[in-house]
């Protein structure tokens, strides 16, 4: 008679990295559109490109914040920064989803996405302000809701993209 102390083996499933990158890009694009719509609606004659300047300053330095004028270079750096961060956070969320096998449970995916978005907001706007203090200017409900939508978008897009890749 053989006694098995570990009758099942748990193997961590590897994420579909291409689907994770694409989901991160989609989530980043949705967040950027929300941020642009929000900043345009509340700017009331001020600088509607302020959020782009604040994001670009992460890469370009605080000097970017000194001007109120539009700059295609600043906007390009802000877009690139958003997309790179979207990809990184998309990869991280896909790692969590695949590792714990949440792909097939839609309700759990939504909760994981919303929780991830909330934690991401706290890290970005409360933790990272130690390194980039000007980011605190973006704190608020609009940014919080935007990050919830980002997490939800990535969490829902990743399994859909992963299934699409396996069907090909």
Short mmCIF file of N, CA and C in Angstrom, two decimals:
data_model
loop_
_atom_site.label_atom_id
_atom_site.label_comp_id
_atom_site.label_asym_id
_atom_site.label_seq_id
_atom_site.Cartn_x
_atom_site.Cartn_y
_atom_site.Cartn_z
N UNK A 1 0.85 -1.17 0.00
CA UNK A 1 0.00 0.00 0.00
C UNK A 1 0.90 1.23 0.00
N UNK A 2 0.61 2.09 -0.92
CA UNK A 2 1.42 3.30 -1.06
C UNK A 2 0.66 4.49 -0.48
N UNK A 3 1.33 5.21 0.39
CA UNK A 3 0.70 6.39 0.99
C UNK A 3 1.30 7.65 0.35
N UNK A 4 0.44 8.45 -0.20
CA UNK A 4 0.91 9.68 -0.83
C UNK A 4 0.61 10.86 0.08
N UNK A 5 1.66 11.54 0.46
CA UNK A 5 1.47 12.70 1.32
C UNK A 5 1.04 13.93 0.52
N UNK A 6 1.41 13.95 -0.73
CA UNK A 6 1.04 15.06 -1.60
C UNK A 6 0.32 14.48 -2.82
N UNK A 7 -0.98 14.20 -2.68
CA UNK A 7 -1.69 13.54 -3.77
C UNK A 7 -1.88 14.40 -5.01
N UNK A 8 -1.65 15.66 -4.91
CA UNK A 8 -1.77 16.50 -6.09
C UNK A 8 -0.55 17.41 -6.18
N UNK A 9 -0.19 17.66 -7.37
CA UNK A 9 0.95 18.56 -7.59
C UNK A 9 0.40 19.88 -8.12
N UNK A 10 0.84 20.96 -7.52
CA UNK A 10 0.41 22.28 -7.96
C UNK A 10 1.50 22.85 -8.83
N UNK A 11 1.14 23.11 -10.06
CA UNK A 11 2.09 23.69 -11.00
C UNK A 11 1.59 25.07 -11.39
N UNK A 12 2.44 26.04 -11.18
CA UNK A 12 2.09 27.41 -11.54
C UNK A 12 2.05 27.50 -13.07
N UNK A 13 0.92 27.97 -13.58
CA UNK A 13 0.75 28.11 -15.01
C UNK A 13 1.40 29.41 -15.47
N UNK A 14 2.11 29.34 -16.56
CA UNK A 14 2.76 30.53 -17.12
C UNK A 14 1.73 31.37 -17.87
N UNK A 15 1.79 32.68 -17.69
CA UNK A 15 0.87 33.54 -18.44
C UNK A 15 1.19 33.54 -19.93
N UNK A 16 0.24 33.93 -20.71
CA UNK A 16 0.45 34.19 -22.13
C UNK A 16 0.97 35.62 -22.20
N UNK A 17 2.28 35.76 -22.37
CA UNK A 17 2.91 37.08 -22.28
C UNK A 17 2.44 38.03 -23.36
N UNK A 18 2.20 37.53 -24.56
CA UNK A 18 1.71 38.41 -25.64
C UNK A 18 0.32 38.95 -25.30
N UNK A 19 -0.54 38.09 -24.77
CA UNK A 19 -1.88 38.54 -24.36
C UNK A 19 -1.77 39.54 -23.22
N UNK A 20 -0.83 39.33 -22.31
CA UNK A 20 -0.63 40.24 -21.18
C UNK A 20 -0.17 41.62 -21.66
N UNK A 21 0.77 41.63 -22.61
CA UNK A 21 1.25 42.91 -23.16
C UNK A 21 0.10 43.64 -23.85
N UNK A 22 -0.67 42.92 -24.65
CA UNK A 22 -1.79 43.53 -25.37
C UNK A 22 -2.85 44.04 -24.40
N UNK A 23 -3.16 43.26 -23.37
CA UNK A 23 -4.13 43.70 -22.36
C UNK A 23 -3.63 44.96 -21.65
N UNK A 24 -2.33 45.01 -21.35
CA UNK A 24 -1.76 46.20 -20.73
C UNK A 24 -1.84 47.42 -21.63
N UNK A 25 -1.61 47.21 -22.92
CA UNK A 25 -1.73 48.32 -23.89
C UNK A 25 -3.18 48.81 -23.97
N UNK A 26 -4.11 47.88 -23.99
CA UNK A 26 -5.53 48.26 -24.04
C UNK A 26 -5.91 49.03 -22.78
N UNK A 27 -5.53 48.50 -21.62
CA UNK A 27 -5.84 49.18 -20.37
C UNK A 27 -5.20 50.55 -20.29
N UNK A 28 -3.95 50.65 -20.75
CA UNK A 28 -3.26 51.95 -20.76
C UNK A 28 -3.94 52.94 -21.68
N UNK A 29 -4.40 52.47 -22.83
CA UNK A 29 -5.10 53.36 -23.78
C UNK A 29 -6.42 53.85 -23.19
N UNK A 30 -7.16 52.96 -22.55
CA UNK A 30 -8.43 53.35 -21.93
C UNK A 30 -8.17 54.39 -20.84
N UNK A 31 -7.16 54.15 -20.01
CA UNK A 31 -6.83 55.10 -18.95
C UNK A 31 -6.42 56.45 -19.52
N UNK A 32 -5.63 56.45 -20.58
CA UNK A 32 -5.21 57.73 -21.19
C UNK A 32 -6.41 58.50 -21.73
N UNK A 33 -7.34 57.82 -22.37
CA UNK A 33 -8.52 58.50 -22.90
C UNK A 33 -9.34 59.09 -21.75
N UNK A 34 -9.51 58.33 -20.67
CA UNK A 34 -10.25 58.84 -19.52
C UNK A 34 -9.55 60.06 -18.92
N UNK A 35 -8.23 59.99 -18.78
CA UNK A 35 -7.48 61.12 -18.21
C UNK A 35 -7.57 62.35 -19.10
N UNK A 36 -7.45 62.16 -20.40
CA UNK A 36 -7.54 63.29 -21.33
C UNK A 36 -8.94 63.91 -21.30
N UNK A 37 -9.96 63.07 -21.29
CA UNK A 37 -11.34 63.58 -21.23
C UNK A 37 -11.57 64.34 -19.93
N UNK A 38 -11.06 63.79 -18.83
CA UNK A 38 -11.23 64.45 -17.54
C UNK A 38 -10.48 65.78 -17.51
N UNK A 39 -9.24 65.79 -17.94
CA UNK A 39 -8.45 67.03 -17.88
C UNK A 39 -9.02 68.08 -18.82
N UNK A 40 -9.56 67.67 -19.95
CA UNK A 40 -10.17 68.63 -20.88
C UNK A 40 -11.47 69.20 -20.33
N UNK A 41 -12.21 68.39 -19.58
CA UNK A 41 -13.50 68.84 -19.06
C UNK A 41 -13.36 69.75 -17.84
N UNK A 42 -12.28 69.62 -17.09
CA UNK A 42 -12.12 70.43 -15.88
C UNK A 42 -11.08 71.54 -16.03
N UNK A 43 -10.45 71.65 -17.18
CA UNK A 43 -9.37 72.62 -17.33
C UNK A 43 -9.88 74.06 -17.31
N UNK A 44 -11.08 74.31 -17.80
CA UNK A 44 -11.71 75.64 -17.83
C UNK A 44 -10.73 76.75 -18.21
N UNK A 45 -10.05 76.54 -19.32
CA UNK A 45 -9.14 77.57 -19.81
C UNK A 45 -7.71 77.40 -19.33
N UNK A 46 -7.51 76.60 -18.30
CA UNK A 46 -6.15 76.32 -17.85
C UNK A 46 -5.48 75.42 -18.87
N UNK A 47 -4.39 74.83 -18.49
CA UNK A 47 -3.62 73.97 -19.39
C UNK A 47 -4.23 72.57 -19.44
N UNK A 48 -4.91 72.18 -20.52
CA UNK A 48 -5.47 70.83 -20.59
C UNK A 48 -4.40 69.75 -20.76
N UNK A 49 -3.16 70.16 -21.02
CA UNK A 49 -2.07 69.22 -21.21
C UNK A 49 -1.28 69.01 -19.92
N UNK A 50 -1.78 69.54 -18.80
CA UNK A 50 -1.05 69.46 -17.54
C UNK A 50 -0.78 68.01 -17.13
N UNK A 51 -1.76 67.14 -17.26
CA UNK A 51 -1.54 65.75 -16.86
C UNK A 51 -0.45 65.10 -17.72
N UNK A 52 -0.40 65.46 -19.00
CA UNK A 52 0.68 64.94 -19.86
C UNK A 52 2.04 65.43 -19.37
N UNK A 53 2.11 66.70 -18.97
CA UNK A 53 3.37 67.24 -18.45
C UNK A 53 3.79 66.53 -17.17
N UNK A 54 2.82 66.27 -16.29
CA UNK A 54 3.14 65.61 -15.02
C UNK A 54 3.66 64.19 -15.25
N UNK A 55 3.06 63.48 -16.19
CA UNK A 55 3.51 62.12 -16.50
C UNK A 55 4.86 62.15 -17.21
N UNK A 56 5.03 63.04 -18.17
CA UNK A 56 6.30 63.13 -18.90
C UNK A 56 7.45 63.51 -17.98
N UNK A 57 7.17 64.27 -16.93
CA UNK A 57 8.21 64.69 -15.99
C UNK A 57 8.85 63.51 -15.26
N UNK A 58 8.18 62.38 -15.21
CA UNK A 58 8.77 61.18 -14.61
C UNK A 58 10.03 60.80 -15.38
N UNK A 59 10.00 60.95 -16.69
CA UNK A 59 11.13 60.59 -17.55
C UNK A 59 12.02 61.80 -17.84
N UNK A 60 11.39 62.95 -18.10
CA UNK A 60 12.13 64.12 -18.59
C UNK A 60 12.62 65.06 -17.48
N UNK A 61 12.12 64.87 -16.26
CA UNK A 61 12.53 65.73 -15.16
C UNK A 61 11.56 66.87 -14.92
N UNK A 62 11.74 67.54 -13.80
CA UNK A 62 10.82 68.59 -13.37
C UNK A 62 10.80 69.82 -14.27
N UNK A 63 11.82 70.01 -15.08
CA UNK A 63 11.87 71.16 -15.97
C UNK A 63 10.69 71.24 -16.92
N UNK A 64 10.11 70.10 -17.24
CA UNK A 64 8.95 70.04 -18.14
C UNK A 64 7.75 70.77 -17.53
N UNK A 65 7.71 70.83 -16.22
CA UNK A 65 6.56 71.40 -15.53
C UNK A 65 6.55 72.93 -15.55
N UNK A 66 7.63 73.54 -15.98
CA UNK A 66 7.76 75.00 -15.93
C UNK A 66 6.99 75.72 -17.02
N UNK A 67 6.64 75.04 -18.07
CA UNK A 67 5.95 75.69 -19.19
C UNK A 67 4.49 75.23 -19.26
N UNK A 68 3.64 76.12 -19.69
CA UNK A 68 2.22 75.78 -19.83
C UNK A 68 1.84 75.52 -21.28
N UNK A 69 2.80 75.66 -22.18
CA UNK A 69 2.49 75.52 -23.60
C UNK A 69 2.48 74.05 -24.03
N UNK A 70 1.80 73.81 -25.13
CA UNK A 70 1.73 72.47 -25.71
C UNK A 70 3.07 72.11 -26.34
N UNK A 71 3.48 70.87 -26.14
CA UNK A 71 4.70 70.37 -26.76
C UNK A 71 4.45 68.93 -27.21
N UNK A 72 4.63 68.68 -28.49
CA UNK A 72 4.43 67.34 -29.03
C UNK A 72 5.42 66.35 -28.41
N UNK A 73 6.62 66.82 -28.11
CA UNK A 73 7.62 65.95 -27.48
C UNK A 73 7.19 65.51 -26.09
N UNK A 74 6.64 66.44 -25.32
CA UNK A 74 6.16 66.12 -23.97
C UNK A 74 5.00 65.14 -24.05
N UNK A 75 4.08 65.38 -24.95
CA UNK A 75 2.93 64.48 -25.11
C UNK A 75 3.39 63.10 -25.56
N UNK A 76 4.36 63.03 -26.46
CA UNK A 76 4.89 61.74 -26.93
C UNK A 76 5.54 60.97 -25.79
N UNK A 77 6.32 61.67 -24.96
CA UNK A 77 6.96 61.00 -23.82
C UNK A 77 5.90 60.54 -22.82
N UNK A 78 4.88 61.36 -22.59
CA UNK A 78 3.80 60.97 -21.68
C UNK A 78 3.07 59.73 -22.19
N UNK A 79 2.78 59.70 -23.49
CA UNK A 79 2.13 58.52 -24.08
C UNK A 79 3.00 57.28 -23.96
N UNK A 80 4.28 57.42 -24.29
CA UNK A 80 5.20 56.29 -24.19
C UNK A 80 5.30 55.80 -22.75
N UNK A 81 5.38 56.73 -21.81
CA UNK A 81 5.47 56.36 -20.39
C UNK A 81 4.22 55.62 -19.97
N UNK A 82 3.05 56.12 -20.36
CA UNK A 82 1.79 55.46 -20.03
C UNK A 82 1.75 54.05 -20.61
N UNK A 83 2.14 53.91 -21.87
CA UNK A 83 2.10 52.59 -22.51
C UNK A 83 3.09 51.62 -21.86
N UNK A 84 4.29 52.08 -21.56
CA UNK A 84 5.27 51.20 -20.91
C UNK A 84 4.76 50.76 -19.54
N UNK A 85 4.24 51.70 -18.76
CA UNK A 85 3.69 51.34 -17.45
C UNK A 85 2.48 50.43 -17.59
N UNK A 86 1.63 50.68 -18.59
CA UNK A 86 0.49 49.80 -18.84
C UNK A 86 0.92 48.38 -19.15
N UNK A 87 1.97 48.24 -19.95
CA UNK A 87 2.50 46.91 -20.27
C UNK A 87 3.04 46.24 -19.02
N UNK A 88 3.84 46.95 -18.24
CA UNK A 88 4.43 46.37 -17.02
C UNK A 88 3.33 45.91 -16.07
N UNK A 89 2.34 46.77 -15.84
CA UNK A 89 1.27 46.41 -14.91
C UNK A 89 0.35 45.35 -15.52
N UNK A 90 0.20 45.32 -16.83
CA UNK A 90 -0.54 44.25 -17.49
C UNK A 90 0.14 42.90 -17.31
N UNK A 91 1.47 42.90 -17.43
CA UNK A 91 2.23 41.66 -17.20
C UNK A 91 2.08 41.18 -15.76
N UNK A 92 2.14 42.11 -14.82
CA UNK A 92 2.01 41.75 -13.41
C UNK A 92 0.62 41.19 -13.12
N UNK A 93 -0.40 41.83 -13.63
CA UNK A 93 -1.77 41.34 -13.39
C UNK A 93 -2.00 40.00 -14.08
N UNK A 94 -1.47 39.80 -15.26
CA UNK A 94 -1.60 38.50 -15.95
C UNK A 94 -0.88 37.41 -15.16
N UNK A 95 0.25 37.73 -14.57
CA UNK A 95 0.98 36.78 -13.74
C UNK A 95 0.12 36.33 -12.56
N UNK A 96 -0.58 37.28 -11.96
CA UNK A 96 -1.47 36.96 -10.83
C UNK A 96 -2.66 36.13 -11.32
N UNK A 97 -3.27 36.55 -12.40
CA UNK A 97 -4.45 35.84 -12.92
C UNK A 97 -4.10 34.41 -13.33
N UNK A 98 -3.02 34.24 -14.07
CA UNK A 98 -2.63 32.90 -14.54
C UNK A 98 -2.12 32.05 -13.38
N UNK A 99 -1.34 32.64 -12.50
CA UNK A 99 -0.76 31.88 -11.40
C UNK A 99 -1.80 31.29 -10.47
N UNK A 100 -2.88 32.01 -10.26
CA UNK A 100 -3.93 31.53 -9.38
C UNK A 100 -5.14 30.99 -10.15
N UNK A 101 -4.99 30.89 -11.46
CA UNK A 101 -6.00 30.30 -12.34
C UNK A 101 -7.38 30.96 -12.20
N UNK A 102 -7.38 32.27 -12.29
CA UNK A 102 -8.63 33.02 -12.19
C UNK A 102 -9.31 33.26 -13.54
N UNK A 103 -8.72 32.77 -14.65
CA UNK A 103 -9.22 33.10 -15.98
C UNK A 103 -10.67 32.72 -16.21
N UNK A 104 -11.11 31.64 -15.62
CA UNK A 104 -12.44 31.12 -15.94
C UNK A 104 -13.52 31.62 -14.99
N UNK A 105 -13.17 32.45 -14.03
CA UNK A 105 -14.14 32.92 -13.05
C UNK A 105 -14.34 34.43 -13.21
N UNK A 106 -15.35 34.80 -13.97
CA UNK A 106 -15.56 36.22 -14.33
C UNK A 106 -15.73 37.11 -13.11
N UNK A 107 -16.52 36.72 -12.15
CA UNK A 107 -16.71 37.53 -10.95
C UNK A 107 -15.41 37.77 -10.22
N UNK A 108 -14.60 36.74 -10.14
CA UNK A 108 -13.30 36.87 -9.47
C UNK A 108 -12.37 37.75 -10.29
N UNK A 109 -12.43 37.63 -11.61
CA UNK A 109 -11.61 38.50 -12.47
C UNK A 109 -11.94 39.97 -12.23
N UNK A 110 -13.21 40.27 -12.12
CA UNK A 110 -13.61 41.65 -11.89
C UNK A 110 -13.09 42.15 -10.55
N UNK A 111 -13.22 41.33 -9.51
CA UNK A 111 -12.70 41.72 -8.19
C UNK A 111 -11.19 41.89 -8.20
N UNK A 112 -10.49 40.97 -8.84
CA UNK A 112 -9.03 41.06 -8.92
C UNK A 112 -8.64 42.33 -9.67
N UNK A 113 -9.31 42.62 -10.77
CA UNK A 113 -9.00 43.82 -11.54
C UNK A 113 -9.25 45.09 -10.76
N UNK A 114 -10.39 45.17 -10.08
CA UNK A 114 -10.70 46.35 -9.27
C UNK A 114 -9.72 46.50 -8.11
N UNK A 115 -9.41 45.38 -7.46
CA UNK A 115 -8.44 45.43 -6.35
C UNK A 115 -7.06 45.84 -6.84
N UNK A 116 -6.66 45.31 -7.98
CA UNK A 116 -5.36 45.68 -8.56
C UNK A 116 -5.34 47.17 -8.89
N UNK A 117 -6.42 47.67 -9.47
CA UNK A 117 -6.49 49.10 -9.80
C UNK A 117 -6.41 49.96 -8.56
N UNK A 118 -7.07 49.56 -7.48
CA UNK A 118 -7.03 50.32 -6.23
C UNK A 118 -5.63 50.33 -5.64
N UNK A 119 -4.98 49.17 -5.61
CA UNK A 119 -3.61 49.10 -5.09
C UNK A 119 -2.67 49.91 -5.98
N UNK A 120 -2.86 49.83 -7.27
CA UNK A 120 -2.03 50.59 -8.20
C UNK A 120 -2.17 52.09 -7.97
N UNK A 121 -3.39 52.54 -7.73
CA UNK A 121 -3.61 53.96 -7.41
C UNK A 121 -2.84 54.35 -6.15
N UNK A 122 -2.94 53.54 -5.11
CA UNK A 122 -2.24 53.85 -3.86
C UNK A 122 -0.73 53.89 -4.06
N UNK A 123 -0.20 52.93 -4.79
CA UNK A 123 1.25 52.91 -5.05
C UNK A 123 1.66 54.12 -5.87
N UNK A 124 0.92 54.40 -6.94
CA UNK A 124 1.29 55.50 -7.84
C UNK A 124 1.15 56.87 -7.19
N UNK A 125 0.06 57.11 -6.49
CA UNK A 125 -0.24 58.46 -6.03
C UNK A 125 0.05 58.71 -4.56
N UNK A 126 0.44 57.68 -3.84
CA UNK A 126 0.82 57.88 -2.45
C UNK A 126 2.22 57.35 -2.17
N UNK A 127 2.60 56.27 -2.81
CA UNK A 127 3.95 55.72 -2.62
C UNK A 127 4.99 56.39 -3.50
N UNK A 128 4.68 56.51 -4.78
CA UNK A 128 5.67 57.05 -5.73
C UNK A 128 5.87 58.56 -5.59
N UNK A 129 5.02 59.23 -4.83
CA UNK A 129 5.20 60.67 -4.65
C UNK A 129 6.45 60.97 -3.82
N UNK A 130 7.00 59.96 -3.18
CA UNK A 130 8.29 60.16 -2.50
C UNK A 130 9.39 60.42 -3.52
N UNK A 131 9.26 59.86 -4.71
CA UNK A 131 10.26 60.04 -5.77
C UNK A 131 9.84 61.11 -6.77
N UNK A 132 8.54 61.22 -6.99
CA UNK A 132 8.00 62.17 -7.97
C UNK A 132 6.89 62.99 -7.29
N UNK A 133 7.25 63.96 -6.46
CA UNK A 133 6.25 64.67 -5.65
C UNK A 133 5.17 65.38 -6.46
N UNK A 134 5.47 65.76 -7.68
CA UNK A 134 4.49 66.48 -8.50
C UNK A 134 3.31 65.61 -8.91
N UNK A 135 3.45 64.30 -8.81
CA UNK A 135 2.35 63.40 -9.17
C UNK A 135 1.18 63.56 -8.20
N UNK A 136 1.46 64.04 -7.00
CA UNK A 136 0.38 64.25 -6.01
C UNK A 136 -0.70 65.18 -6.55
N UNK A 137 -0.34 66.03 -7.49
CA UNK A 137 -1.30 66.96 -8.10
C UNK A 137 -2.43 66.21 -8.81
N UNK A 138 -2.18 64.99 -9.22
CA UNK A 138 -3.18 64.21 -9.95
C UNK A 138 -4.08 63.38 -9.04
N UNK A 139 -3.80 63.39 -7.73
CA UNK A 139 -4.62 62.61 -6.81
C UNK A 139 -6.08 63.05 -6.88
N UNK A 140 -6.96 62.11 -6.65
CA UNK A 140 -8.38 62.44 -6.59
C UNK A 140 -9.24 61.32 -7.11
N UNK A 141 -10.54 61.56 -7.07
CA UNK A 141 -11.49 60.54 -7.48
C UNK A 141 -11.36 60.17 -8.95
N UNK A 142 -11.07 61.15 -9.78
CA UNK A 142 -10.95 60.85 -11.21
C UNK A 142 -9.80 59.87 -11.46
N UNK A 143 -8.66 60.09 -10.82
CA UNK A 143 -7.52 59.19 -10.99
C UNK A 143 -7.82 57.82 -10.37
N UNK A 144 -8.50 57.82 -9.22
CA UNK A 144 -8.84 56.56 -8.57
C UNK A 144 -9.76 55.74 -9.46
N UNK A 145 -10.81 56.36 -9.97
CA UNK A 145 -11.75 55.65 -10.85
C UNK A 145 -11.05 55.20 -12.13
N UNK A 146 -10.18 56.05 -12.67
CA UNK A 146 -9.42 55.67 -13.86
C UNK A 146 -8.57 54.43 -13.63
N UNK A 147 -7.96 54.33 -12.45
CA UNK A 147 -7.14 53.16 -12.15
C UNK A 147 -7.99 51.91 -11.90
N UNK A 148 -9.18 52.10 -11.33
CA UNK A 148 -10.10 50.97 -11.20
C UNK A 148 -10.48 50.45 -12.59
N UNK A 149 -10.78 51.38 -13.49
CA UNK A 149 -11.14 50.99 -14.87
C UNK A 149 -9.96 50.32 -15.56
N UNK A 150 -8.74 50.82 -15.33
CA UNK A 150 -7.55 50.19 -15.90
C UNK A 150 -7.45 48.73 -15.44
N UNK A 151 -7.52 48.50 -14.13
CA UNK A 151 -7.41 47.14 -13.60
C UNK A 151 -8.51 46.23 -14.13
N UNK A 152 -9.73 46.75 -14.17
CA UNK A 152 -10.86 45.98 -14.68
C UNK A 152 -10.68 45.65 -16.16
N UNK A 153 -10.24 46.63 -16.93
CA UNK A 153 -10.03 46.42 -18.37
C UNK A 153 -8.99 45.35 -18.63
N UNK A 154 -7.85 45.44 -17.95
CA UNK A 154 -6.78 44.45 -18.15
C UNK A 154 -7.24 43.07 -17.70
N UNK A 155 -7.90 43.00 -16.54
CA UNK A 155 -8.34 41.71 -16.01
C UNK A 155 -9.37 41.04 -16.91
N UNK A 156 -10.20 41.81 -17.57
CA UNK A 156 -11.19 41.22 -18.47
C UNK A 156 -10.63 40.96 -19.86
N UNK A 157 -9.70 41.79 -20.30
CA UNK A 157 -9.12 41.61 -21.65
C UNK A 157 -8.14 40.45 -21.71
N UNK A 158 -7.37 40.25 -20.64
CA UNK A 158 -6.31 39.23 -20.68
C UNK A 158 -6.86 37.83 -20.99
N UNK A 159 -7.83 37.31 -20.26
CA UNK A 159 -8.31 35.95 -20.59
C UNK A 159 -8.94 35.87 -21.97
N UNK A 160 -9.61 36.94 -22.39
CA UNK A 160 -10.22 36.97 -23.72
C UNK A 160 -9.14 36.89 -24.79
N UNK A 161 -8.08 37.66 -24.63
CA UNK A 161 -6.97 37.63 -25.59
C UNK A 161 -6.23 36.29 -25.54
N UNK A 162 -6.10 35.74 -24.35
CA UNK A 162 -5.43 34.44 -24.19
C UNK A 162 -6.22 33.34 -24.88
N UNK A 163 -7.52 33.35 -24.72
CA UNK A 163 -8.36 32.34 -25.39
C UNK A 163 -8.31 32.52 -26.89
N UNK A 164 -8.30 33.76 -27.33
CA UNK A 164 -8.22 34.04 -28.77
C UNK A 164 -6.93 33.51 -29.36
N UNK A 165 -5.83 33.61 -28.62
CA UNK A 165 -4.54 33.11 -29.10
C UNK A 165 -4.54 31.59 -29.16
N UNK A 166 -5.20 30.94 -28.19
CA UNK A 166 -5.20 29.47 -28.19
C UNK A 166 -6.13 28.91 -29.26
N UNK A 167 -7.09 29.71 -29.73
CA UNK A 167 -8.01 29.24 -30.77
C UNK A 167 -7.39 29.29 -32.16
N UNK A 168 -6.30 30.04 -32.31
CA UNK A 168 -5.68 30.18 -33.63
C UNK A 168 -4.83 29.00 -33.98
#
